[in-house]
PDB file of C-alpha atoms and ligand atoms in Angstrom:
ATOM      1  CA  MET A   5     -27.777  29.882  11.767  1.00 47.00           C
ATOM      2  CA  ALA A   6     -31.034  28.246  10.623  1.00 53.00           C
ATOM      3  CA  ILE A   7     -32.182  31.329   8.697  1.00 55.00           C
ATOM      4  CA  GLN A   8     -28.869  31.604   6.947  1.00 62.00           C
ATOM      5  CA  TYR A   9     -28.991  27.908   6.059  1.00 59.00           C
ATOM      6  CA  TRP A  10     -32.443  28.150   4.481  1.00 59.00           C
ATOM      7  CA  ARG A  11     -31.435  31.221   2.517  1.00 59.00           C
ATOM      8  CA  ILE A  12     -28.539  29.417   0.881  1.00 60.00           C
ATOM      9  CA  ARG A  13     -29.871  25.843   0.867  1.00 60.00           C
ATOM     10  CA  ASP A  14     -30.255  25.848  -2.912  1.00 59.00           C
ATOM     11  CA  ARG A  15     -26.508  25.908  -3.123  1.00 56.00           C
ATOM     12  CA  TYR A  16     -26.318  22.679  -1.146  1.00 57.00           C
ATOM     13  CA  TYR A  17     -29.062  20.849  -3.004  1.00 66.00           C
ATOM     14  CA  ARG A  18     -28.242  21.945  -6.527  1.00 76.00           C
ATOM     15  CA  LEU A  19     -24.451  22.370  -6.517  1.00 85.00           C
ATOM     16  CA  ILE A  20     -24.518  25.968  -7.683  1.00 86.00           C
ATOM     17  CA  GLY A  21     -21.079  27.225  -8.612  1.00 90.00           C
ATOM     18  CA  SER A  22     -19.735  29.968 -10.849  1.00 93.00           C
ATOM     19  CA  ARG A  23     -18.844  30.351 -14.503  1.00 96.00           C
ATOM     20  CA  CYS A  24     -16.404  32.967 -15.760  1.00 97.00           C
ATOM     21  CA  GLY A  25     -17.815  34.921 -18.709  1.00 97.00           C
ATOM     22  CA  ALA A  26     -14.339  35.844 -19.924  1.00 98.00           C
ATOM     23  CA  CYS A  27     -12.531  32.482 -20.088  1.00 97.00           C
ATOM     24  CA  GLY A  28     -15.323  29.950 -19.472  1.00 96.00           C
ATOM     25  CA  SER A  29     -13.740  28.351 -16.383  1.00 95.00           C
ATOM     26  CA  GLU A  30     -16.164  26.937 -13.828  1.00 94.00           C
ATOM     27  CA  PHE A  31     -15.693  26.838 -10.068  1.00 92.00           C
ATOM     28  CA  PHE A  32     -17.215  25.307  -6.983  1.00 89.00           C
ATOM     29  CA  PRO A  33     -17.884  26.663  -4.452  1.00 86.00           C
ATOM     30  CA  PRO A  34     -18.870  29.974  -6.110  1.00 89.00           C
ATOM     31  CA  VAL A  35     -16.224  32.673  -6.577  1.00 93.00           C
ATOM     32  CA  TYR A  36     -16.495  36.430  -7.063  1.00 94.00           C
ATOM     33  CA  ARG A  37     -13.384  36.673  -9.224  1.00 97.00           C
ATOM     34  CA  CYS A  38     -12.086  34.083 -11.699  1.00 97.00           C
ATOM     35  CA  LYS A  39      -9.197  32.076 -10.250  1.00 95.00           C
ATOM     36  CA  LYS A  40      -7.769  31.566 -13.733  1.00 96.00           C
ATOM     37  CA  CYS A  41      -7.984  34.955 -15.469  1.00 98.00           C
ATOM     38  CA  GLY A  42      -9.019  37.354 -12.689  1.00 98.00           C
ATOM     39  CA  SER A  43     -12.203  38.527 -14.437  1.00 98.00           C
ATOM     40  CA  GLU A  44     -15.145  39.643 -12.305  1.00 97.00           C
ATOM     41  CA  ASP A  45     -17.606  38.684 -15.062  1.00 98.00           C
ATOM     42  CA  ILE A  46     -19.005  35.814 -12.976  1.00 97.00           C
ATOM     43  CA  ALA A  47     -22.438  34.168 -13.139  1.00 96.00           C
ATOM     44  CA  ASP A  48     -24.131  31.389 -11.170  1.00 94.00           C
ATOM     45  CA  ARG A  49     -23.875  28.014 -12.841  1.00 92.00           C
ATOM     46  CA  GLU A  50     -25.303  24.650 -11.842  1.00 91.00           C
ATOM     47  CA  MET A  51     -22.507  22.121 -11.653  1.00 91.00           C
ATOM     48  CA  PRO A  52     -22.655  18.655 -13.237  1.00 93.00           C
ATOM     49  CA  ARG A  53     -23.528  15.985 -10.664  1.00 92.00           C
ATOM     50  CA  THR A  54     -20.903  13.516 -11.837  1.00 96.00           C
ATOM     51  CA  GLY A  55     -17.140  13.416 -11.707  1.00 97.00           C
ATOM     52  CA  LYS A  56     -14.122  11.443 -10.537  1.00 98.00           C
ATOM     53  CA  ILE A  57     -12.242  11.132  -7.255  1.00 98.00           C
ATOM     54  CA  LEU A  58      -8.901  12.956  -7.401  1.00 98.00           C
ATOM     55  CA  THR A  59      -7.702  12.202  -3.876  1.00 97.00           C
ATOM     56  CA  HIS A  60      -9.323  10.913  -0.714  1.00 96.00           C
ATOM     57  CA  THR A  61      -8.644  10.189   2.927  1.00 93.00           C
ATOM     58  CA  LEU A  62     -10.387   8.232   5.666  1.00 92.00           C
ATOM     59  CA  LEU A  63     -11.164  10.690   8.456  1.00 88.00           C
ATOM     60  CA  HIS A  64     -11.229   9.323  11.992  1.00 88.00           C
ATOM     61  CA  GLU A  65     -11.278  12.689  13.772  1.00 84.00           C
ATOM     62  CA  PRO A  66     -13.500  15.081  11.811  1.00 77.00           C
ATOM     63  CA  LEU A  67     -14.261  18.707  12.580  1.00 77.00           C
ATOM     64  CA  PRO A  68     -16.447  19.539  15.597  1.00 81.00           C
ATOM     65  CA  GLY A  69     -20.091  18.826  14.815  1.00 75.00           C
ATOM     66  CA  PHE A  70     -19.368  15.898  12.504  1.00 75.00           C
ATOM     67  CA  GLU A  71     -18.021  13.384  15.054  1.00 78.00           C
ATOM     68  CA  ALA A  72     -21.104  11.165  14.709  1.00 77.00           C
ATOM     69  CA  LEU A  73     -20.211  10.483  11.075  1.00 78.00           C
ATOM     70  CA  ALA A  74     -16.667   9.226  11.768  1.00 82.00           C
ATOM     71  CA  PRO A  75     -14.940   7.456  10.325  1.00 88.00           C
ATOM     72  CA  PHE A  76     -15.825   8.681   6.832  1.00 88.00           C
ATOM     73  CA  TYR A  77     -14.205   9.277   3.488  1.00 93.00           C
ATOM     74  CA  LEU A  78     -13.400  12.871   2.591  1.00 92.00           C
ATOM     75  CA  ALA A  79     -12.471  13.360  -1.048  1.00 94.00           C
ATOM     76  CA  VAL A  80     -11.614  15.955  -3.641  1.00 95.00           C
ATOM     77  CA  VAL A  81     -13.877  15.233  -6.609  1.00 96.00           C
ATOM     78  CA  LYS A  82     -13.157  16.708 -10.028  1.00 96.00           C
ATOM     79  CA  LEU A  83     -16.541  17.313 -11.640  1.00 95.00           C
ATOM     80  CA  ASP A  84     -17.056  16.694 -15.349  1.00 96.00           C
ATOM     81  CA  ASN A  85     -16.652  20.448 -16.006  1.00 94.00           C
ATOM     82  CA  GLY A  86     -13.270  20.557 -14.228  1.00 93.00           C
ATOM     83  CA  ALA A  87     -14.498  22.224 -11.006  1.00 94.00           C
ATOM     84  CA  LYS A  88     -13.279  20.612  -7.791  1.00 92.00           C
ATOM     85  CA  VAL A  89     -15.475  19.793  -4.786  1.00 90.00           C
ATOM     86  CA  LEU A  90     -14.374  18.818  -1.284  1.00 90.00           C
ATOM     87  CA  THR A  91     -16.996  16.273  -0.254  1.00 91.00           C
ATOM     88  CA  GLN A  92     -17.886  13.191   1.730  1.00 91.00           C
ATOM     89  CA  ILE A  93     -18.088   9.816  -0.052  1.00 94.00           C
ATOM     90  CA  VAL A  94     -20.977   7.705   1.293  1.00 92.00           C
ATOM     91  CA  ASP A  95     -22.729   4.386   0.657  1.00 92.00           C
ATOM     92  CA  SER A  96     -19.761   2.965  -1.232  1.00 94.00           C
ATOM     93  CA  PRO A  97     -17.668  -0.152  -0.510  1.00 93.00           C
ATOM     94  CA  PRO A  98     -14.217   0.823   0.872  1.00 91.00           C
ATOM     95  CA  ASP A  99     -12.334  -0.846  -1.984  1.00 93.00           C
ATOM     96  CA  ALA A 100     -14.344   1.216  -4.508  1.00 96.00           C
ATOM     97  CA  VAL A 101     -13.230   4.515  -2.970  1.00 96.00           C
ATOM     98  CA  LYS A 102     -10.051   5.238  -4.931  1.00 96.00           C
ATOM     99  CA  SER A 103      -8.518   7.820  -7.213  1.00 97.00           C
ATOM    100  CA  GLY A 104     -10.180   7.837 -10.616  1.00 97.00           C
ATOM    101  CA  ALA A 105     -13.419   6.233  -9.413  1.00 98.00           C
ATOM    102  CA  LYS A 106     -16.554   7.677 -11.043  1.00 98.00           C
ATOM    103  CA  VAL A 107     -18.910   9.324  -8.565  1.00 97.00           C
ATOM    104  CA  ARG A 108     -22.240  11.129  -8.597  1.00 95.00           C
ATOM    105  CA  ALA A 109     -23.852  13.611  -6.228  1.00 93.00           C
ATOM    106  CA  VAL A 110     -26.671  12.581  -3.893  1.00 90.00           C
ATOM    107  CA  VAL A 111     -28.538  14.460  -1.170  1.00 83.00           C
ATOM    108  CA  ARG A 112     -28.021  13.060   2.312  1.00 80.00           C
ATOM    109  CA  ARG A 113     -28.582  14.118   5.892  1.00 74.00           C
ATOM    110  CA  ALA A 114     -25.542  16.160   6.895  1.00 70.00           C
ATOM    111  CA  LYS A 115     -26.157  16.920  10.569  1.00 67.00           C
ATOM    112  CA  VAL A 116     -28.847  17.533  13.154  1.00 64.00           C
ATOM    113  CA  ASP A 117     -28.921  20.814  15.070  1.00 65.00           C
ATOM    114  CA  GLY A 118     -28.768  19.884  18.745  1.00 67.00           C
ATOM    115  CA  ASP A 119     -30.868  22.818  19.962  1.00 71.00           C
ATOM    116  CA  SER A 120     -33.708  22.865  17.434  1.00 72.00           C
ATOM    117  CA  GLY A 121     -33.572  19.281  16.207  1.00 69.00           C
ATOM    118  CA  GLN A 122     -33.522  20.670  12.696  1.00 67.00           C
ATOM    119  CA  ILE A 123     -32.067  18.265  10.176  1.00 65.00           C
ATOM    120  CA  PHE A 124     -29.651  19.704   7.649  1.00 66.00           C
ATOM    121  CA  TYR A 125     -29.252  18.077   4.273  1.00 69.00           C
ATOM    122  CA  GLY A 126     -26.446  18.495   1.848  1.00 76.00           C
ATOM    123  CA  TYR A 127     -24.741  16.958  -1.137  1.00 83.00           C
ATOM    124  CA  LYS A 128     -22.433  13.992  -0.793  1.00 91.00           C
ATOM    125  CA  PHE A 129     -21.097  11.635  -3.433  1.00 94.00           C
ATOM    126  CA  VAL A 130     -21.388   7.895  -4.047  1.00 95.00           C
ATOM    127  CA  VAL A 131     -19.145   5.715  -6.210  1.00 97.00           C
ATOM    128  CA  GLU A 132     -21.051   4.543  -9.308  1.00 93.00           C
TER     129      GLU A 132
HETATM  130 ZN1   ZN B 201     -11.802  33.512 -16.224  1.00 92.01          ZN
END
């Protein structure tokens, strides 16, 4: 688990997604085949770190491993390039978390591995 995390951690820190060489669509998380045109001409692409909240919900019973964070806002953010990210909204007043709110990506502690004590970081978003 830890080795795999370190191998792919760039993707968490830098929001690496995909860009289709045929139609120009961008996706996050990365894809191997374009969801719009089906092309396999796909390259890594760093995503913009800003976007807007499309939809959100306040989670009281998150997935196993994330209980300590509850309750928290889970949102679908549409990045400025059109790619969509499922993410946590943090450090924002509750009345600011709403559809259309402008957000930007930040790096925050995501979870602590109980066995090793290793701290995992990942991207989350804050309302601007
Ligand atoms: Zn395409």
